[in-house]
Amino acid sequence: MIKRIISSIVLLIVSFGMMLIMEISAASFDTSIKVYDYANLLEDSEEKTLSTMANEISERLQLDTVIVTIRDSEGKSSMEYADDFFDYNGFGYGNDYTGILLLVNMQEREVWISTTGKAIRYFNDNDIDKTIDVIYGDLKNGEYFNSAYKFLKTVDSHVNEYINWEKVKDLPLHLRYSRIQILAVCLIIGLTVSAIVLGVMLGLHRLSFSPAPNASVYLTDKEVSLFRSEDRFMSTHTSRRSRNSSSSGGGSRGGGSTHTSSSGRSHGGGGRKF
């Protein structure tokens, strides 16, 4: 009993201490910059351009969008560093700390994308892979400004697409599409069905006009042949084999896999060596 009480007290102290560290760290950190080029991969003008762009996207989408480059991950994995940098420095919009962070880890030659809050829904595992595909070539070729710029543009377009889809997916058909679009779809469906029916009818018409057999077929040495020919069905055997199948929800909307960071928050994410 005493051990349980002591464990609970220790856990409370640790949790309070972690929260206090996060608050102090966040209070002393300027989260308006958005781009932190600790690896010195960017020119000052490039860094400023990206930061301005990231700020505009962050405010408009209510999605904190951050870029970090490092040469020393301080003994952490890229995932741990990205998650901790976002959490302990006070990033994120709303109560769920919505945001996305791009980490370029030059020590490991690895890129990592970390998501939090609504961004976990915006970017499932497949979306993160596709985003990395967009910037991968530039990263590999040392075009770090281009890769960061493409990352921001991809985040902007993808989140806008997601939000717009969420707005219209539950609307009635007549509100989701214009009358012209609905009529065009109906016309295409009508023409397709008509073509199929016409094809079937033509096929049946050809079969009904098969030429009648000549009377000589039934004659053998000028006598009528009335022998009957038939096929008899004896037996059949059907074997069945089970087949394993697997499916993945990576391409669907609704978020991907998550993990818990050292701060206790949920993050999505993914990365790749370059």
Short mmCIF file of C-alpha atoms in Angstrom, two decimals:
data_model
loop_
_atom_site.label_atom_id
_atom_site.label_comp_id
_atom_site.label_asym_id
_atom_site.label_seq_id
_atom_site.Cartn_x
_atom_site.Cartn_y
_atom_site.Cartn_z
CA MET A 1 0.00 0.00 0.00
CA ILE A 2 2.78 2.40 1.00
CA LYS A 3 4.69 1.51 -2.18
CA ARG A 4 1.65 2.38 -4.28
CA ILE A 5 1.25 5.74 -2.57
CA ILE A 6 4.94 6.54 -3.03
CA SER A 7 4.78 5.50 -6.72
CA SER A 8 1.73 7.71 -7.28
CA ILE A 9 3.44 10.69 -5.63
CA VAL A 10 6.60 10.18 -7.71
CA LEU A 11 4.52 9.93 -10.89
CA LEU A 12 2.70 13.13 -9.98
CA ILE A 13 5.97 14.97 -9.34
CA VAL A 14 7.48 13.74 -12.61
CA SER A 15 4.37 14.73 -14.58
CA PHE A 16 4.28 18.16 -12.96
CA GLY A 17 8.00 18.59 -13.63
CA MET A 18 7.59 17.70 -17.30
CA MET A 19 4.73 20.17 -17.67
CA LEU A 20 6.77 22.88 -15.94
CA ILE A 21 9.76 22.24 -18.24
CA MET A 22 7.53 22.46 -21.29
CA GLU A 23 5.98 25.72 -20.11
CA ILE A 24 9.36 27.34 -19.32
CA SER A 25 10.89 26.16 -22.59
CA ALA A 26 7.90 27.36 -24.61
CA ALA A 27 7.89 30.75 -22.91
CA SER A 28 11.53 31.36 -23.85
CA PHE A 29 11.20 30.21 -27.47
CA ASP A 30 10.13 32.34 -30.42
CA THR A 31 7.58 30.21 -32.25
CA SER A 32 6.84 32.87 -34.86
CA ILE A 33 9.99 32.13 -36.86
CA LYS A 34 8.87 28.67 -38.15
CA VAL A 35 12.19 27.82 -39.85
CA TYR A 36 15.20 26.83 -37.69
CA ASP A 37 18.24 26.14 -39.85
CA TYR A 38 20.68 24.84 -37.23
CA ALA A 39 22.57 22.89 -39.92
CA ASN A 40 23.20 26.08 -41.96
CA LEU A 41 21.78 24.63 -45.15
CA LEU A 42 20.00 27.84 -46.22
CA GLU A 43 20.95 31.38 -47.10
CA ASP A 44 19.57 34.05 -44.75
CA SER A 45 17.22 35.31 -47.46
CA GLU A 46 16.00 31.77 -48.17
CA GLU A 47 15.35 31.13 -44.49
CA LYS A 48 13.40 34.38 -44.20
CA THR A 49 11.33 33.59 -47.31
CA LEU A 50 10.43 30.13 -46.03
CA SER A 51 9.60 31.42 -42.55
CA THR A 52 7.25 34.08 -43.94
CA MET A 53 5.59 31.49 -46.14
CA ALA A 54 5.25 29.01 -43.25
CA ASN A 55 3.76 31.70 -41.00
CA GLU A 56 1.11 32.57 -43.57
CA ILE A 57 0.18 28.90 -44.08
CA SER A 58 0.11 28.29 -40.31
CA GLU A 59 -2.28 31.14 -39.58
CA ARG A 60 -4.56 30.55 -42.57
CA LEU A 61 -4.92 26.80 -42.01
CA GLN A 62 -4.60 26.93 -38.20
CA LEU A 63 -1.84 24.36 -38.63
CA ASP A 64 1.57 25.16 -37.13
CA THR A 65 4.02 24.42 -39.96
CA VAL A 66 7.66 24.15 -38.90
CA ILE A 67 10.96 23.30 -40.61
CA VAL A 68 14.09 22.28 -38.67
CA THR A 69 17.55 21.30 -39.91
CA ILE A 70 20.19 19.80 -37.59
CA ARG A 71 23.66 18.25 -37.65
CA ASP A 72 23.43 16.75 -34.15
CA SER A 73 20.34 14.87 -32.99
CA GLU A 74 21.61 14.81 -29.37
CA GLY A 75 21.41 11.03 -29.11
CA LYS A 76 17.76 10.94 -30.19
CA SER A 77 16.21 9.32 -33.21
CA SER A 78 14.85 11.63 -35.89
CA MET A 79 11.33 10.83 -34.73
CA GLU A 80 12.11 11.64 -31.10
CA TYR A 81 13.92 14.86 -31.96
CA ALA A 82 11.11 16.09 -34.23
CA ASP A 83 8.37 15.27 -31.71
CA ASP A 84 10.24 16.82 -28.77
CA PHE A 85 11.18 19.97 -30.70
CA PHE A 86 7.53 20.55 -31.55
CA ASP A 87 6.16 19.71 -28.09
CA TYR A 88 8.67 21.35 -25.78
CA ASN A 89 9.00 24.60 -27.73
CA GLY A 90 5.31 25.46 -27.61
CA PHE A 91 4.15 24.81 -31.17
CA GLY A 92 0.63 23.81 -32.16
CA TYR A 93 -2.80 25.37 -32.67
CA GLY A 94 -5.73 24.71 -30.36
CA ASN A 95 -6.17 22.28 -27.51
CA ASP A 96 -4.89 19.41 -29.62
CA TYR A 97 -1.70 21.28 -30.69
CA THR A 98 -2.39 20.88 -34.40
CA GLY A 99 0.77 21.12 -36.49
CA ILE A 100 3.32 19.51 -38.77
CA LEU A 101 7.13 19.59 -38.60
CA LEU A 102 9.73 18.73 -41.23
CA LEU A 103 13.10 17.66 -39.79
CA VAL A 104 16.21 17.36 -41.97
CA ASN A 105 18.73 15.39 -39.91
CA MET A 106 22.12 15.74 -41.58
CA GLN A 107 23.82 13.57 -38.96
CA GLU A 108 21.77 10.56 -40.09
CA ARG A 109 21.05 11.84 -43.62
CA GLU A 110 17.39 11.33 -42.80
CA VAL A 111 14.19 13.32 -43.31
CA TRP A 112 11.30 13.00 -40.86
CA ILE A 113 7.79 14.46 -40.83
CA SER A 114 5.99 14.71 -37.48
CA THR A 115 2.25 15.45 -37.20
CA THR A 116 0.12 16.44 -34.22
CA GLY A 117 -3.57 17.09 -33.56
CA LYS A 118 -5.71 17.45 -36.68
CA ALA A 119 -2.61 17.05 -38.85
CA ILE A 120 -2.67 13.34 -37.96
CA ARG A 121 -6.00 13.16 -39.82
CA TYR A 122 -4.85 15.40 -42.64
CA PHE A 123 -1.76 13.25 -43.31
CA ASN A 124 -2.10 9.49 -43.07
CA ASP A 125 0.92 7.23 -43.59
CA ASN A 126 0.46 7.19 -47.35
CA ASP A 127 0.16 10.99 -47.51
CA ILE A 128 3.41 11.38 -45.57
CA ASP A 129 5.19 9.00 -47.96
CA LYS A 130 3.89 10.98 -50.95
CA THR A 131 5.03 14.26 -49.38
CA ILE A 132 8.51 12.84 -48.88
CA ASP A 133 8.46 11.65 -52.51
CA VAL A 134 7.90 15.27 -53.59
CA ILE A 135 10.95 16.62 -51.73
CA TYR A 136 13.23 13.56 -51.82
CA GLY A 137 15.06 14.32 -55.07
CA ASP A 138 15.98 17.85 -53.99
CA LEU A 139 17.15 16.65 -50.58
CA LYS A 140 19.38 14.01 -52.15
CA ASN A 141 20.85 16.61 -54.55
CA GLY A 142 21.48 19.17 -51.81
CA GLU A 143 18.75 21.56 -53.01
CA TYR A 144 17.52 22.27 -49.50
CA PHE A 145 15.62 25.48 -50.24
CA ASN A 146 13.72 23.79 -53.07
CA SER A 147 12.85 20.81 -50.87
CA ALA A 148 11.58 23.04 -48.06
CA TYR A 149 9.63 25.21 -50.50
CA LYS A 150 7.99 22.15 -52.07
CA PHE A 151 7.17 20.81 -48.61
CA LEU A 152 5.29 24.00 -47.71
CA LYS A 153 3.43 24.07 -51.04
CA THR A 154 2.47 20.40 -50.65
CA VAL A 155 1.19 20.94 -47.10
CA ASP A 156 -0.85 23.94 -48.25
CA SER A 157 -2.49 22.21 -51.23
CA HIS A 158 -3.06 18.88 -49.46
CA VAL A 159 -4.68 20.36 -46.35
CA ASN A 160 -6.88 22.67 -48.45
CA GLU A 161 -8.00 19.66 -50.50
CA TYR A 162 -8.75 17.70 -47.32
CA ILE A 163 -10.72 20.54 -45.73
CA ASN A 164 -12.72 21.16 -48.91
CA TRP A 165 -13.52 17.45 -49.17
CA GLU A 166 -14.71 17.40 -45.55
CA LYS A 167 -17.05 20.31 -46.30
CA VAL A 168 -18.75 18.73 -49.32
CA LYS A 169 -18.65 14.98 -48.72
CA ASP A 170 -21.86 14.96 -46.63
CA LEU A 171 -23.80 17.41 -48.79
CA PRO A 172 -26.76 16.20 -50.90
CA LEU A 173 -25.92 15.44 -54.52
CA HIS A 174 -27.70 18.53 -55.88
CA LEU A 175 -25.62 20.77 -53.60
CA ARG A 176 -22.34 18.96 -54.20
CA TYR A 177 -22.43 19.27 -57.98
CA SER A 178 -23.93 21.72 -60.48
CA ARG A 179 -26.94 20.76 -62.63
CA ILE A 180 -24.74 20.59 -65.73
CA GLN A 181 -22.36 18.15 -64.03
CA ILE A 182 -25.25 15.93 -62.90
CA LEU A 183 -26.84 15.97 -66.38
CA ALA A 184 -23.48 15.11 -67.97
CA VAL A 185 -23.00 12.13 -65.64
CA CYS A 186 -26.57 10.92 -66.29
CA LEU A 187 -26.03 11.24 -70.05
CA ILE A 188 -22.80 9.24 -69.92
CA ILE A 189 -24.45 6.51 -67.82
CA GLY A 190 -27.45 6.41 -70.19
CA LEU A 191 -25.28 6.11 -73.28
CA THR A 192 -23.16 3.39 -71.68
CA VAL A 193 -26.19 1.30 -70.68
CA SER A 194 -27.75 1.78 -74.14
CA ALA A 195 -24.54 0.63 -75.85
CA ILE A 196 -24.42 -2.51 -73.70
CA VAL A 197 -28.08 -3.38 -74.38
CA LEU A 198 -27.65 -2.77 -78.11
CA GLY A 199 -24.56 -5.00 -78.20
CA VAL A 200 -26.41 -7.84 -76.46
CA MET A 201 -29.39 -7.53 -78.85
CA LEU A 202 -27.15 -7.59 -81.92
CA GLY A 203 -25.40 -10.68 -80.62
CA LEU A 204 -28.70 -12.49 -80.08
CA HIS A 205 -29.90 -11.38 -83.52
CA ARG A 206 -26.86 -12.97 -85.20
CA LEU A 207 -27.39 -16.22 -83.32
CA SER A 208 -31.05 -16.43 -84.38
CA PHE A 209 -30.06 -16.31 -88.08
CA SER A 210 -27.76 -19.34 -88.07
CA PRO A 211 -28.18 -21.24 -91.42
CA ALA A 212 -30.43 -24.33 -91.29
CA PRO A 213 -28.64 -27.69 -91.80
CA ASN A 214 -28.93 -29.32 -95.27
CA ALA A 215 -31.13 -32.42 -95.57
CA SER A 216 -28.10 -34.47 -96.63
CA VAL A 217 -26.85 -34.29 -93.04
CA TYR A 218 -29.56 -36.75 -92.07
CA LEU A 219 -28.95 -39.19 -94.98
CA THR A 220 -26.54 -42.12 -95.00
CA ASP A 221 -26.38 -44.01 -98.33
CA LYS A 222 -29.62 -42.34 -99.35
CA GLU A 223 -31.40 -43.55 -96.22
CA VAL A 224 -32.56 -41.47 -93.31
CA SER A 225 -30.20 -41.63 -90.32
CA LEU A 226 -32.07 -41.45 -87.02
CA PHE A 227 -29.34 -42.47 -84.66
CA ARG A 228 -29.40 -40.21 -81.60
CA SER A 229 -26.21 -38.76 -80.19
CA GLU A 230 -26.06 -37.50 -76.62
CA ASP A 231 -23.55 -36.50 -73.96
CA ARG A 232 -23.98 -37.98 -70.54
CA PHE A 233 -22.83 -36.11 -67.46
CA MET A 234 -21.10 -38.59 -65.20
CA SER A 235 -19.58 -36.65 -62.34
CA THR A 236 -17.56 -33.60 -61.38
CA HIS A 237 -15.16 -32.71 -58.62
CA THR A 238 -14.49 -29.18 -57.39
CA SER A 239 -11.59 -28.38 -55.08
CA ARG A 240 -11.46 -25.18 -53.03
CA ARG A 241 -8.37 -23.52 -51.68
CA SER A 242 -8.38 -20.71 -49.13
CA ARG A 243 -6.41 -17.60 -50.06
CA ASN A 244 -5.02 -15.16 -47.53
CA SER A 245 -5.48 -11.48 -48.25
CA SER A 246 -4.31 -8.35 -46.52
CA SER A 247 -5.54 -4.79 -46.74
CA SER A 248 -4.17 -1.47 -45.65
CA GLY A 249 -5.92 1.81 -44.88
CA GLY A 250 -2.93 3.90 -45.86
CA GLY A 251 -4.64 5.43 -48.85
CA SER A 252 -7.88 6.35 -47.11
CA ARG A 253 -8.75 9.49 -45.22
CA GLY A 254 -8.93 9.45 -41.46
CA GLY A 255 -5.34 9.41 -40.19
CA GLY A 256 -2.53 6.91 -40.00
CA SER A 257 -0.50 5.15 -37.31
CA THR A 258 0.39 7.10 -34.18
CA HIS A 259 2.82 6.93 -31.29
CA THR A 260 3.27 8.75 -27.98
CA SER A 261 6.17 11.16 -27.54
CA SER A 262 8.12 11.78 -24.34
CA SER A 263 5.72 14.62 -23.49
CA GLY A 264 2.78 12.23 -23.55
CA ARG A 265 1.22 13.64 -26.72
CA SER A 266 0.14 11.61 -29.75
CA HIS A 267 2.07 12.05 -32.98
CA GLY A 268 1.88 10.64 -36.46
CA GLY A 269 4.90 10.60 -38.68
CA GLY A 270 7.25 8.96 -41.10
CA GLY A 271 10.70 9.35 -42.58
CA ARG A 272 13.34 8.12 -44.97
CA LYS A 273 17.09 8.12 -45.42
CA PHE A 274 18.46 10.29 -48.23
#
